[in-house]
Coordinates of C-alpha atoms and ligand atoms in Angstrom, one line a residue:
M1 CA 10.9 -22.2 17.0
D2 CA 9.5 -23.6 20.2
N3 CA 5.8 -23.4 20.9
I4 CA 4.8 -20.8 18.4
Q5 CA 1.7 -22.7 17.4
S6 CA 0.6 -23.4 21.0
Y7 CA 1.4 -19.8 22.0
I8 CA -0.9 -18.5 19.2
K9 CA -3.6 -21.0 20.2
D10 CA -3.5 -19.9 23.9
H11 CA -3.5 -16.2 23.1
K12 CA -5.7 -16.1 20.0
D13 CA -8.7 -14.4 21.5
R14 CA -6.5 -11.7 23.1
F15 CA -4.6 -11.2 19.8
L16 CA -8.0 -10.6 18.1
N17 CA -9.4 -8.4 20.8
E18 CA -6.4 -6.2 21.0
L19 CA -6.5 -5.6 17.2
I20 CA -10.2 -4.9 17.4
E21 CA -9.5 -2.2 20.0
L22 CA -6.9 -0.6 17.7
L23 CA -9.3 -0.7 14.8
K24 CA -12.0 1.2 16.7
I25 CA -9.9 4.4 16.6
P26 CA -10.6 6.2 13.2
S27 CA -7.1 7.2 12.3
I28 CA -7.9 8.8 9.0
S29 CA -4.8 10.7 8.0
A30 CA -6.4 12.4 5.0
D31 CA -9.1 14.2 7.0
S32 CA -8.0 16.7 9.6
A33 CA -11.3 16.3 11.5
Y34 CA -9.8 13.0 12.9
K35 CA -6.6 14.6 14.2
T36 CA -7.2 13.6 17.8
D37 CA -8.0 10.0 16.8
V38 CA -4.8 9.7 14.7
L39 CA -2.7 10.9 17.6
K40 CA -4.6 8.6 20.0
T41 CA -3.7 5.7 17.7
A42 CA 0.0 6.6 17.8
D43 CA -0.3 6.4 21.6
A44 CA -2.0 3.0 21.5
V45 CA 0.8 1.7 19.1
K46 CA 3.4 3.0 21.6
T47 CA 1.8 1.2 24.5
S48 CA 1.5 -2.0 22.5
L49 CA 5.2 -1.9 21.6
E50 CA 6.1 -1.4 25.2
K51 CA 4.0 -4.4 26.2
A52 CA 5.6 -6.5 23.5
G53 CA 9.0 -6.0 25.0
C54 CA 10.5 -3.1 23.2
D55 CA 13.0 -1.2 25.4
R56 CA 12.9 2.4 24.2
V57 CA 9.6 3.4 22.7
E58 CA 9.1 7.0 21.7
I59 CA 6.6 9.1 19.8
C60 CA 8.7 11.1 17.4
K61 CA 7.1 14.4 16.4
T62 CA 7.1 15.5 12.8
D63 CA 5.5 18.4 11.0
G64 CA 2.6 16.0 10.5
Y65 CA 1.5 12.9 12.4
P66 CA 4.1 11.3 14.6
I67 CA 6.2 8.3 14.0
V68 CA 6.2 5.6 16.7
Y69 CA 9.7 4.2 17.2
G70 CA 10.7 1.3 19.4
E71 CA 13.7 -1.0 19.6
K72 CA 15.2 -3.9 21.4
I73 CA 18.9 -4.2 21.0
I74 CA 20.2 -7.5 22.5
D75 CA 23.7 -7.6 21.0
K76 CA 25.5 -5.1 18.8
N77 CA 27.1 -8.0 16.9
L78 CA 23.8 -9.5 15.9
P79 CA 21.9 -8.4 12.8
T80 CA 19.1 -5.8 13.1
V81 CA 15.7 -6.0 11.5
L82 CA 13.8 -2.8 11.0
V83 CA 10.0 -3.3 10.9
Y84 CA 8.0 -0.6 9.1
G85 CA 4.2 -0.3 9.1
H86 CA 1.5 2.4 9.2
Y87 CA -1.2 3.1 11.7
D88 CA -3.2 5.5 9.6
V89 CA -6.1 4.3 7.4
Q90 CA -7.9 5.4 4.3
P91 CA -11.2 7.4 4.6
P92 CA -14.0 4.8 4.8
D93 CA -16.5 6.5 2.4
P94 CA -18.9 5.8 0.9
L95 CA -20.3 4.8 4.3
N96 CA -23.7 3.5 2.9
L97 CA -21.9 0.6 1.2
W98 CA -20.5 -0.9 4.4
N99 CA -22.5 -3.8 5.9
S100 CA -21.3 -2.9 9.3
P101 CA -19.8 0.5 10.5
P102 CA -16.1 0.8 9.5
F103 CA -14.9 1.6 13.0
E104 CA -17.0 -0.9 14.8
P105 CA -15.0 -4.1 14.0
V106 CA -16.9 -7.4 13.8
I107 CA -15.7 -10.9 13.0
K108 CA -17.8 -12.6 10.4
K109 CA -17.5 -15.8 8.5
T110 CA -17.4 -15.6 4.7
D111 CA -17.1 -18.3 2.0
L112 CA -13.4 -17.6 1.7
H113 CA -12.9 -17.3 5.5
P114 CA -14.9 -20.0 7.2
E115 CA -12.9 -19.3 10.4
G116 CA -13.9 -15.7 10.2
A117 CA -12.5 -12.3 9.1
I118 CA -12.3 -9.0 10.9
F119 CA -14.3 -6.3 9.1
A120 CA -13.2 -2.8 9.7
R121 CA -11.3 0.0 7.9
G122 CA -7.6 -0.7 8.4
A123 CA -8.2 -4.4 9.3
C124 CA -5.7 -5.4 6.6
D125 CA -4.2 -2.1 5.4
D126 CA -2.3 -1.8 7.6
K127 CA -3.3 -2.0 11.3
G128 CA -3.9 -5.8 11.1
Q129 CA -0.7 -6.5 9.2
M130 CA 1.3 -4.1 11.4
Y131 CA 0.0 -5.7 14.6
M132 CA 1.1 -9.1 13.5
H133 CA 4.6 -7.8 14.0
V134 CA 3.8 -6.5 17.4
K135 CA 2.4 -9.9 18.5
A136 CA 5.3 -11.8 16.8
M137 CA 7.6 -9.6 18.9
E138 CA 5.6 -10.4 22.0
F139 CA 6.0 -14.1 21.4
M140 CA 9.8 -13.8 20.8
T141 CA 10.5 -11.7 23.9
S142 CA 8.2 -13.5 26.3
T143 CA 9.6 -16.9 25.3
N144 CA 13.2 -15.8 25.2
Q145 CA 13.5 -16.5 21.5
L146 CA 14.4 -13.2 20.0
P147 CA 17.4 -14.1 17.9
C148 CA 18.5 -10.6 16.8
N149 CA 18.0 -6.8 17.3
V150 CA 14.7 -5.2 16.3
K151 CA 13.7 -1.7 15.5
F152 CA 10.1 -0.7 14.9
M153 CA 9.1 2.4 12.9
I154 CA 5.3 2.8 12.5
E155 CA 4.1 5.9 10.8
G156 CA 0.8 7.8 10.5
E157 CA 1.0 9.3 7.1
E158 CA 1.4 6.4 4.6
E159 CA -2.0 6.9 3.0
V160 CA -1.2 10.6 2.4
G161 CA 2.3 10.2 0.9
S162 CA 4.8 9.8 3.8
S163 CA 6.4 13.1 3.2
N164 CA 7.3 13.7 6.8
L165 CA 8.7 10.1 7.2
A166 CA 11.0 10.8 4.3
I167 CA 12.5 13.8 6.3
F168 CA 12.7 11.6 9.4
V169 CA 14.6 8.9 7.6
K170 CA 17.0 11.3 6.1
N171 CA 17.7 12.9 9.5
N172 CA 18.0 9.7 11.5
Q173 CA 20.3 7.4 9.5
E174 CA 22.2 6.2 12.5
K175 CA 19.1 5.5 14.6
L176 CA 17.5 3.6 11.8
K177 CA 20.6 1.6 10.8
N178 CA 19.6 -2.0 10.0
D179 CA 20.5 -5.1 8.0
V180 CA 17.1 -5.6 6.5
I181 CA 13.7 -3.9 6.5
L182 CA 10.6 -6.0 7.0
I183 CA 7.2 -4.9 5.9
S184 CA 3.8 -6.5 5.9
D185 CA 1.6 -4.1 3.9
T186 CA 1.1 -6.1 0.7
G187 CA -0.8 -9.3 -0.2
M188 CA -0.3 -12.9 -1.2
I189 CA -1.7 -14.9 -4.1
A190 CA -4.2 -17.0 -2.1
K191 CA -4.7 -18.4 1.3
D192 CA -2.9 -21.6 0.3
V193 CA -0.5 -20.0 -2.2
P194 CA 2.0 -18.0 -0.3
S195 CA 4.0 -15.3 -2.2
I196 CA 6.6 -12.7 -1.4
T197 CA 6.2 -9.3 -3.1
T198 CA 9.4 -8.5 -5.1
G199 CA 8.2 -5.3 -6.7
L200 CA 6.1 -2.2 -6.1
R201 CA 5.0 0.4 -8.6
G202 CA 5.9 4.0 -8.3
L203 CA 3.3 6.7 -8.4
S204 CA 2.7 10.2 -9.7
Y205 CA -0.5 11.8 -8.5
V206 CA -1.7 15.1 -10.0
E207 CA -4.8 17.3 -10.0
V208 CA -5.9 19.1 -13.1
E209 CA -8.2 22.1 -13.4
V210 CA -9.7 23.4 -16.7
T211 CA -11.1 26.9 -16.7
G212 CA -13.4 28.3 -19.4
P213 CA -15.6 31.3 -19.1
N214 CA -15.3 33.5 -16.0
R215 CA -18.7 32.3 -14.6
D216 CA -21.2 29.5 -14.9
L217 CA -23.3 30.1 -18.0
H218 CA -26.8 29.3 -19.2
S219 CA -26.2 26.3 -21.4
G220 CA -28.9 27.5 -23.9
L221 CA -27.7 31.0 -24.3
Y222 CA -24.0 30.2 -24.5
G223 CA -23.9 26.4 -25.3
G224 CA -22.1 25.7 -28.6
A225 CA -20.4 29.1 -28.6
V226 CA -17.9 28.8 -25.9
A227 CA -15.7 25.9 -24.7
N228 CA -17.4 23.8 -22.0
P229 CA -14.6 22.9 -19.5
I230 CA -16.2 19.6 -18.7
N231 CA -16.5 18.6 -22.4
V232 CA -12.9 19.7 -22.9
L233 CA -11.5 18.0 -19.9
T234 CA -13.1 14.6 -20.7
K235 CA -11.9 14.8 -24.3
M236 CA -8.4 15.6 -23.1
I237 CA -8.5 12.7 -20.6
A238 CA -9.8 10.4 -23.3
S239 CA -6.9 11.3 -25.6
L240 CA -4.3 10.1 -22.9
H241 CA -4.8 6.5 -24.1
D242 CA -4.7 5.3 -27.7
E243 CA -6.8 2.5 -29.3
N244 CA -4.4 0.0 -27.8
N245 CA -4.6 1.5 -24.4
H246 CA -1.1 2.8 -24.6
I247 CA -0.5 6.1 -22.8
T248 CA 0.1 8.9 -25.3
I249 CA 2.2 11.2 -23.3
P250 CA 5.4 11.7 -25.3
G251 CA 8.4 10.1 -23.5
F252 CA 6.2 8.3 -21.0
Y253 CA 7.6 4.8 -21.9
D254 CA 11.2 5.9 -22.5
K255 CA 12.6 4.3 -19.3
V256 CA 10.2 1.4 -19.0
E257 CA 12.1 -1.8 -18.9
E258 CA 10.7 -4.6 -21.2
L259 CA 10.9 -7.9 -19.4
S260 CA 12.5 -10.8 -21.2
K261 CA 10.5 -13.6 -22.6
D262 CA 11.8 -15.9 -19.9
E263 CA 10.9 -13.4 -17.1
R264 CA 7.4 -13.2 -18.5
A265 CA 7.1 -16.9 -18.8
E266 CA 8.2 -17.2 -15.2
M267 CA 5.5 -14.7 -14.2
A268 CA 2.8 -16.6 -16.1
K269 CA 3.5 -19.6 -13.9
A270 CA 1.8 -18.0 -10.9
P271 CA -1.6 -19.4 -10.4
F272 CA -4.3 -17.2 -11.9
N273 CA -7.8 -17.9 -13.0
L274 CA -9.2 -15.3 -15.3
E275 CA -12.8 -16.5 -15.0
N276 CA -12.7 -16.3 -11.2
Y277 CA -11.1 -12.8 -11.5
K278 CA -13.9 -11.6 -13.6
K279 CA -16.5 -13.2 -11.5
A280 CA -15.2 -11.6 -8.3
L281 CA -15.6 -8.2 -9.9
D282 CA -18.8 -8.9 -11.8
I283 CA -17.2 -7.9 -15.1
E284 CA -17.7 -9.6 -18.5
A285 CA -14.3 -8.9 -19.8
V286 CA -10.9 -7.5 -18.6
Y287 CA -9.6 -4.4 -20.2
G288 CA -6.1 -3.0 -20.7
E289 CA -3.0 -2.5 -22.7
T290 CA -2.8 -4.7 -25.9
G291 CA -0.1 -7.3 -25.8
Y292 CA -0.1 -7.9 -22.1
T293 CA -1.8 -10.3 -19.7
T294 CA -3.9 -9.2 -16.8
N295 CA -1.1 -9.9 -14.3
E296 CA 1.4 -8.0 -16.5
R297 CA -1.0 -5.1 -16.9
N298 CA -1.3 -4.7 -13.1
S299 CA 2.3 -5.1 -12.1
I300 CA 5.1 -4.7 -14.7
R301 CA 3.3 -2.0 -16.9
P302 CA 2.7 1.6 -16.1
T303 CA -0.8 2.9 -16.1
L304 CA -2.8 6.2 -16.0
D305 CA -6.2 6.4 -14.2
V306 CA -8.6 9.1 -13.3
N307 CA -9.4 8.8 -9.6
G308 CA -12.1 11.4 -9.5
I309 CA -13.7 14.0 -11.7
W310 CA -16.1 16.8 -10.9
G311 CA -17.6 20.1 -12.0
G312 CA -20.9 21.6 -12.9
Y313 CA -24.2 20.5 -11.5
T314 CA -24.4 17.2 -9.8
G315 CA -27.4 17.8 -7.5
E316 CA -30.9 16.4 -7.7
G317 CA -32.8 16.9 -10.9
A318 CA -31.4 18.9 -13.8
K319 CA -29.8 22.3 -14.1
T320 CA -28.9 23.7 -17.6
V321 CA -25.5 25.1 -17.1
I322 CA -22.0 25.4 -18.5
A323 CA -19.6 25.3 -15.6
S324 CA -16.7 27.7 -15.5
K325 CA -14.4 25.0 -14.2
A326 CA -13.8 21.2 -14.4
Y327 CA -11.4 19.1 -12.3
A328 CA -9.9 15.7 -12.1
K329 CA -7.5 13.8 -10.0
I330 CA -5.2 11.6 -12.0
S331 CA -2.7 8.9 -10.9
M332 CA 0.0 7.2 -12.9
R333 CA 1.4 4.0 -11.6
L334 CA 5.0 3.7 -12.6
V335 CA 7.5 0.9 -13.0
P336 CA 11.2 0.8 -11.9
H337 CA 13.5 3.3 -13.7
Q338 CA 10.6 5.7 -14.5
D339 CA 11.3 8.7 -12.3
W340 CA 8.1 10.1 -10.8
V341 CA 9.3 13.7 -10.9
E342 CA 10.2 13.4 -14.5
I343 CA 6.9 11.7 -15.4
T344 CA 5.0 14.4 -13.5
E345 CA 6.8 17.0 -15.7
L346 CA 6.0 15.1 -18.9
F347 CA 2.4 14.9 -17.9
K348 CA 2.2 18.6 -17.1
K349 CA 3.8 19.6 -20.3
H350 CA 1.7 17.3 -22.4
F351 CA -1.6 18.1 -20.7
E352 CA -1.0 21.8 -21.1
S353 CA -0.1 21.4 -24.7
I354 CA -3.3 19.6 -25.7
A355 CA -5.6 22.2 -24.2
P356 CA -7.7 23.8 -27.0
K357 CA -7.9 27.6 -27.3
G358 CA -10.7 29.0 -25.1
V359 CA -9.7 27.3 -21.9
T360 CA -6.8 27.5 -19.5
V361 CA -5.3 24.4 -17.8
K362 CA -3.6 24.1 -14.4
V363 CA -1.8 21.0 -13.4
T364 CA -0.9 20.7 -9.7
P365 CA 1.3 17.8 -8.6
H366 CA 0.3 16.1 -5.4
H367 CA 2.7 13.5 -4.3
G368 CA 4.6 10.5 -5.8
G369 CA 7.3 8.0 -5.3
Q370 CA 9.6 5.6 -7.1
G371 CA 8.9 2.0 -7.8
Y372 CA 10.9 -0.8 -6.3
V373 CA 12.2 -4.3 -7.3
T374 CA 14.2 -6.6 -5.1
P375 CA 16.2 -9.7 -6.1
I376 CA 15.3 -13.1 -4.8
D377 CA 18.8 -14.2 -4.0
S378 CA 19.3 -11.9 -1.0
I379 CA 19.6 -13.3 2.5
G380 CA 16.4 -11.5 3.4
Y381 CA 14.4 -13.1 0.6
Q382 CA 15.8 -16.5 1.4
A383 CA 15.0 -16.2 5.1
A384 CA 11.4 -15.2 4.2
S385 CA 11.1 -18.0 1.8
K386 CA 12.2 -20.6 4.4
A387 CA 9.8 -19.1 7.0
Y388 CA 6.8 -19.5 4.6
Q389 CA 8.0 -23.0 3.7
D390 CA 7.8 -23.9 7.4
T391 CA 4.3 -22.5 8.0
F392 CA 2.5 -23.1 4.7
G393 CA 4.4 -26.2 3.6
K394 CA 5.1 -24.6 0.3
T395 CA 7.8 -22.4 -1.3
P396 CA 6.4 -18.9 -1.7
I397 CA 6.1 -17.5 -5.2
P398 CA 7.9 -14.2 -6.0
Q399 CA 5.5 -11.7 -7.3
R400 CA 5.6 -8.0 -8.4
S401 CA 2.7 -6.1 -7.0
G402 CA 0.8 -3.2 -8.7
G403 CA 0.4 -1.2 -5.5
S404 CA 2.8 1.4 -4.2
I405 CA 4.7 2.0 -0.9
P406 CA 6.8 5.0 -2.1
I407 CA 8.9 5.1 1.1
V408 CA 10.5 1.7 0.2
A409 CA 12.6 3.1 -2.6
L410 CA 13.7 5.9 -0.3
F411 CA 14.7 3.4 2.4
E412 CA 17.0 1.8 -0.1
Q413 CA 18.4 5.2 -1.2
E414 CA 18.9 6.6 2.4
L415 CA 19.5 3.5 4.5
K416 CA 21.1 1.3 1.9
S417 CA 19.1 -1.7 2.8
K418 CA 16.8 -4.1 1.1
T419 CA 13.1 -4.4 2.0
I420 CA 11.4 -7.7 2.3
L421 CA 7.7 -7.5 1.7
M422 CA 6.0 -10.3 3.6
G423 CA 2.3 -9.5 3.0
F424 CA -0.5 -11.7 4.3
G425 CA -3.5 -9.9 2.8
L426 CA -5.6 -11.0 -0.1
D427 CA -6.8 -9.0 -3.1
S428 CA -10.3 -9.8 -2.0
D429 CA -9.8 -8.1 1.4
A430 CA -11.2 -4.9 -0.1
I431 CA -8.5 -2.5 1.1
H432 CA -9.4 1.1 0.4
S433 CA -13.0 -0.1 -0.4
P434 CA -16.1 -0.6 1.7
N435 CA -16.1 -3.7 3.8
E436 CA -12.4 -4.0 4.2
H437 CA -11.5 -7.2 6.1
F438 CA -8.6 -9.4 7.1
G439 CA -8.9 -13.1 7.5
V440 CA -8.3 -14.5 11.0
F441 CA -6.4 -17.3 9.3
N442 CA -4.1 -14.7 7.6
Y443 CA -3.6 -12.7 10.8
L444 CA -2.6 -15.7 12.8
K445 CA -0.5 -17.2 10.0
G446 CA 1.4 -13.9 9.8
I447 CA 2.1 -14.0 13.6
E448 CA 3.4 -17.6 13.1
T449 CA 5.6 -16.9 10.1
I450 CA 7.3 -13.6 11.2
P451 CA 9.4 -15.1 14.1
L452 CA 10.7 -17.7 11.7
F453 CA 11.9 -14.9 9.4
Y454 CA 14.0 -13.5 12.3
K455 CA 15.4 -16.9 13.1
Y456 CA 16.4 -17.7 9.5
F457 CA 17.7 -14.2 8.8
T458 CA 19.9 -14.4 11.9
E459 CA 21.2 -17.8 10.9
L460 CA 21.8 -16.9 7.3
S461 CA 23.6 -13.7 8.3
K462 CA 26.4 -15.6 10.2
Ligands
BES1 N1 -0.6 -1.1 1.5 C1 -0.9 -0.3 0.4 C2 -0.1 -0.6 -0.8 C3 -0.2 -2.0 -1.4 C4 -1.3 -2.8 -1.1 C5 0.8 -2.5 -2.1 C6 -1.4 -4.1 -1.6 C7 0.7 -3.8 -2.6 C8 -0.4 -4.6 -2.4 C9 -0.6 1.2 0.8 O1 -1.2 1.5 2.0 C10 -1.2 2.1 -0.2 O2 -2.4 2.1 -0.3 N2 -0.4 2.8 -1.0 C11 -1.0 3.8 -1.9 C12 0.1 4.8 -2.2 C13 0.2 6.0 -1.2 C14 1.2 7.0 -1.7 C15 -1.1 6.6 -1.0 C16 -1.4 3.1 -3.2 O3 -0.8 2.1 -3.6 O4 -2.4 3.7 -3.7
MN2 MN1 -0.8 0.1 3.5
MN3 MN1 -3.4 1.8 1.7

């Protein structure tokens, strides 16, 4: 494409400043205290799409946060790319672990990013990656190089389960009709190792509550004589994995597809350095299911993790008490073919069945979603591959990710189209963690690569 590099060079500072303005708005979807800010972010996204050359931009109301929709239809006979992203972000806590405030973006140099990285909540996930598409659109429209039709659908509830988007998609099939869905909300292997995400894990998220006595008790007067809900809960949780770190819920693995030797050998070719991996996390050893490598454990295998656990006294000093209740939030990452509703049921049944006498257990499902895999011989994948080849000088490596974007499986089910996951983030970007950041290199590389996807997708669709 003509001038993409020079266009980026000329507008680089503005591209960064616009993203910084967007990152200043704390669009935390999980916390209702930020409602006005989330809505303000939707407005800002709308304005940015209008400026980028979209023709019909609307704020589509839902029962939750709105979806920003915009489109540019240049010719009904040309293919249509639907871009999805999210403008909401994760809560930034714990705040004291941030080196600079999460909603006061700063560009700082790091060892990995000598040209700088933007530090802010949402810098990578997903405001930065979503905004690459807005700027790529700006480039294509302002230089008369948009080769096909485009639709944008940017939501504000991804980090809380996308339940209203699911309804929106089901009710707006015609409006959202497309030939391919394009998302940048994943990562790549390394700055000089481009990759395309070919799989996402599914998710089942539940909360459990264990109740013992009807009130908190003196741990001396009652200790040893009644069930302590925290002791019981931790024991129940511990029993969910066996000595090989297999999950013990009956039926959990029934639908898990075992990859062939060849597929696993192919996966093992992706560059990975275990020593660097451990060093980056300050751990002496990795840990996981027997019989699988680290990259297999975090992508093609299902997992079960406690995300939070609480109960009893956690204040300063000591208090001798047996709490009446104990709680935990548990997530299960699932692989394709495992159905999240079915797995949630299996979990509930099993967890209730292992409760000892003397306590009652309540399992409350939160949200979930199906996993996703996509073939590498589709036109969309080939177009993405050629685009990376042009901008990185290397063929990207297909890679299944451990993360989840549950709406992707629903897109396929409802809109019957494949999703291409062109992520430009790095695992070290600390998404969901303190000091989230996004490399300036990655941001600009994304803006450079995306228009080429449009070009090749249009050409290959002929
Ligand atoms: N963008 C992430 C998912 C992701 C990140 C996938 C990196 C692959 C690589 C997304 O915003 C996210 O955080 N998803 C949640 C699930 C959602 C239902 C809250 C997740 O994976 O925990
Ligand atoms: Mn995301
Ligand atoms: Mn996220």
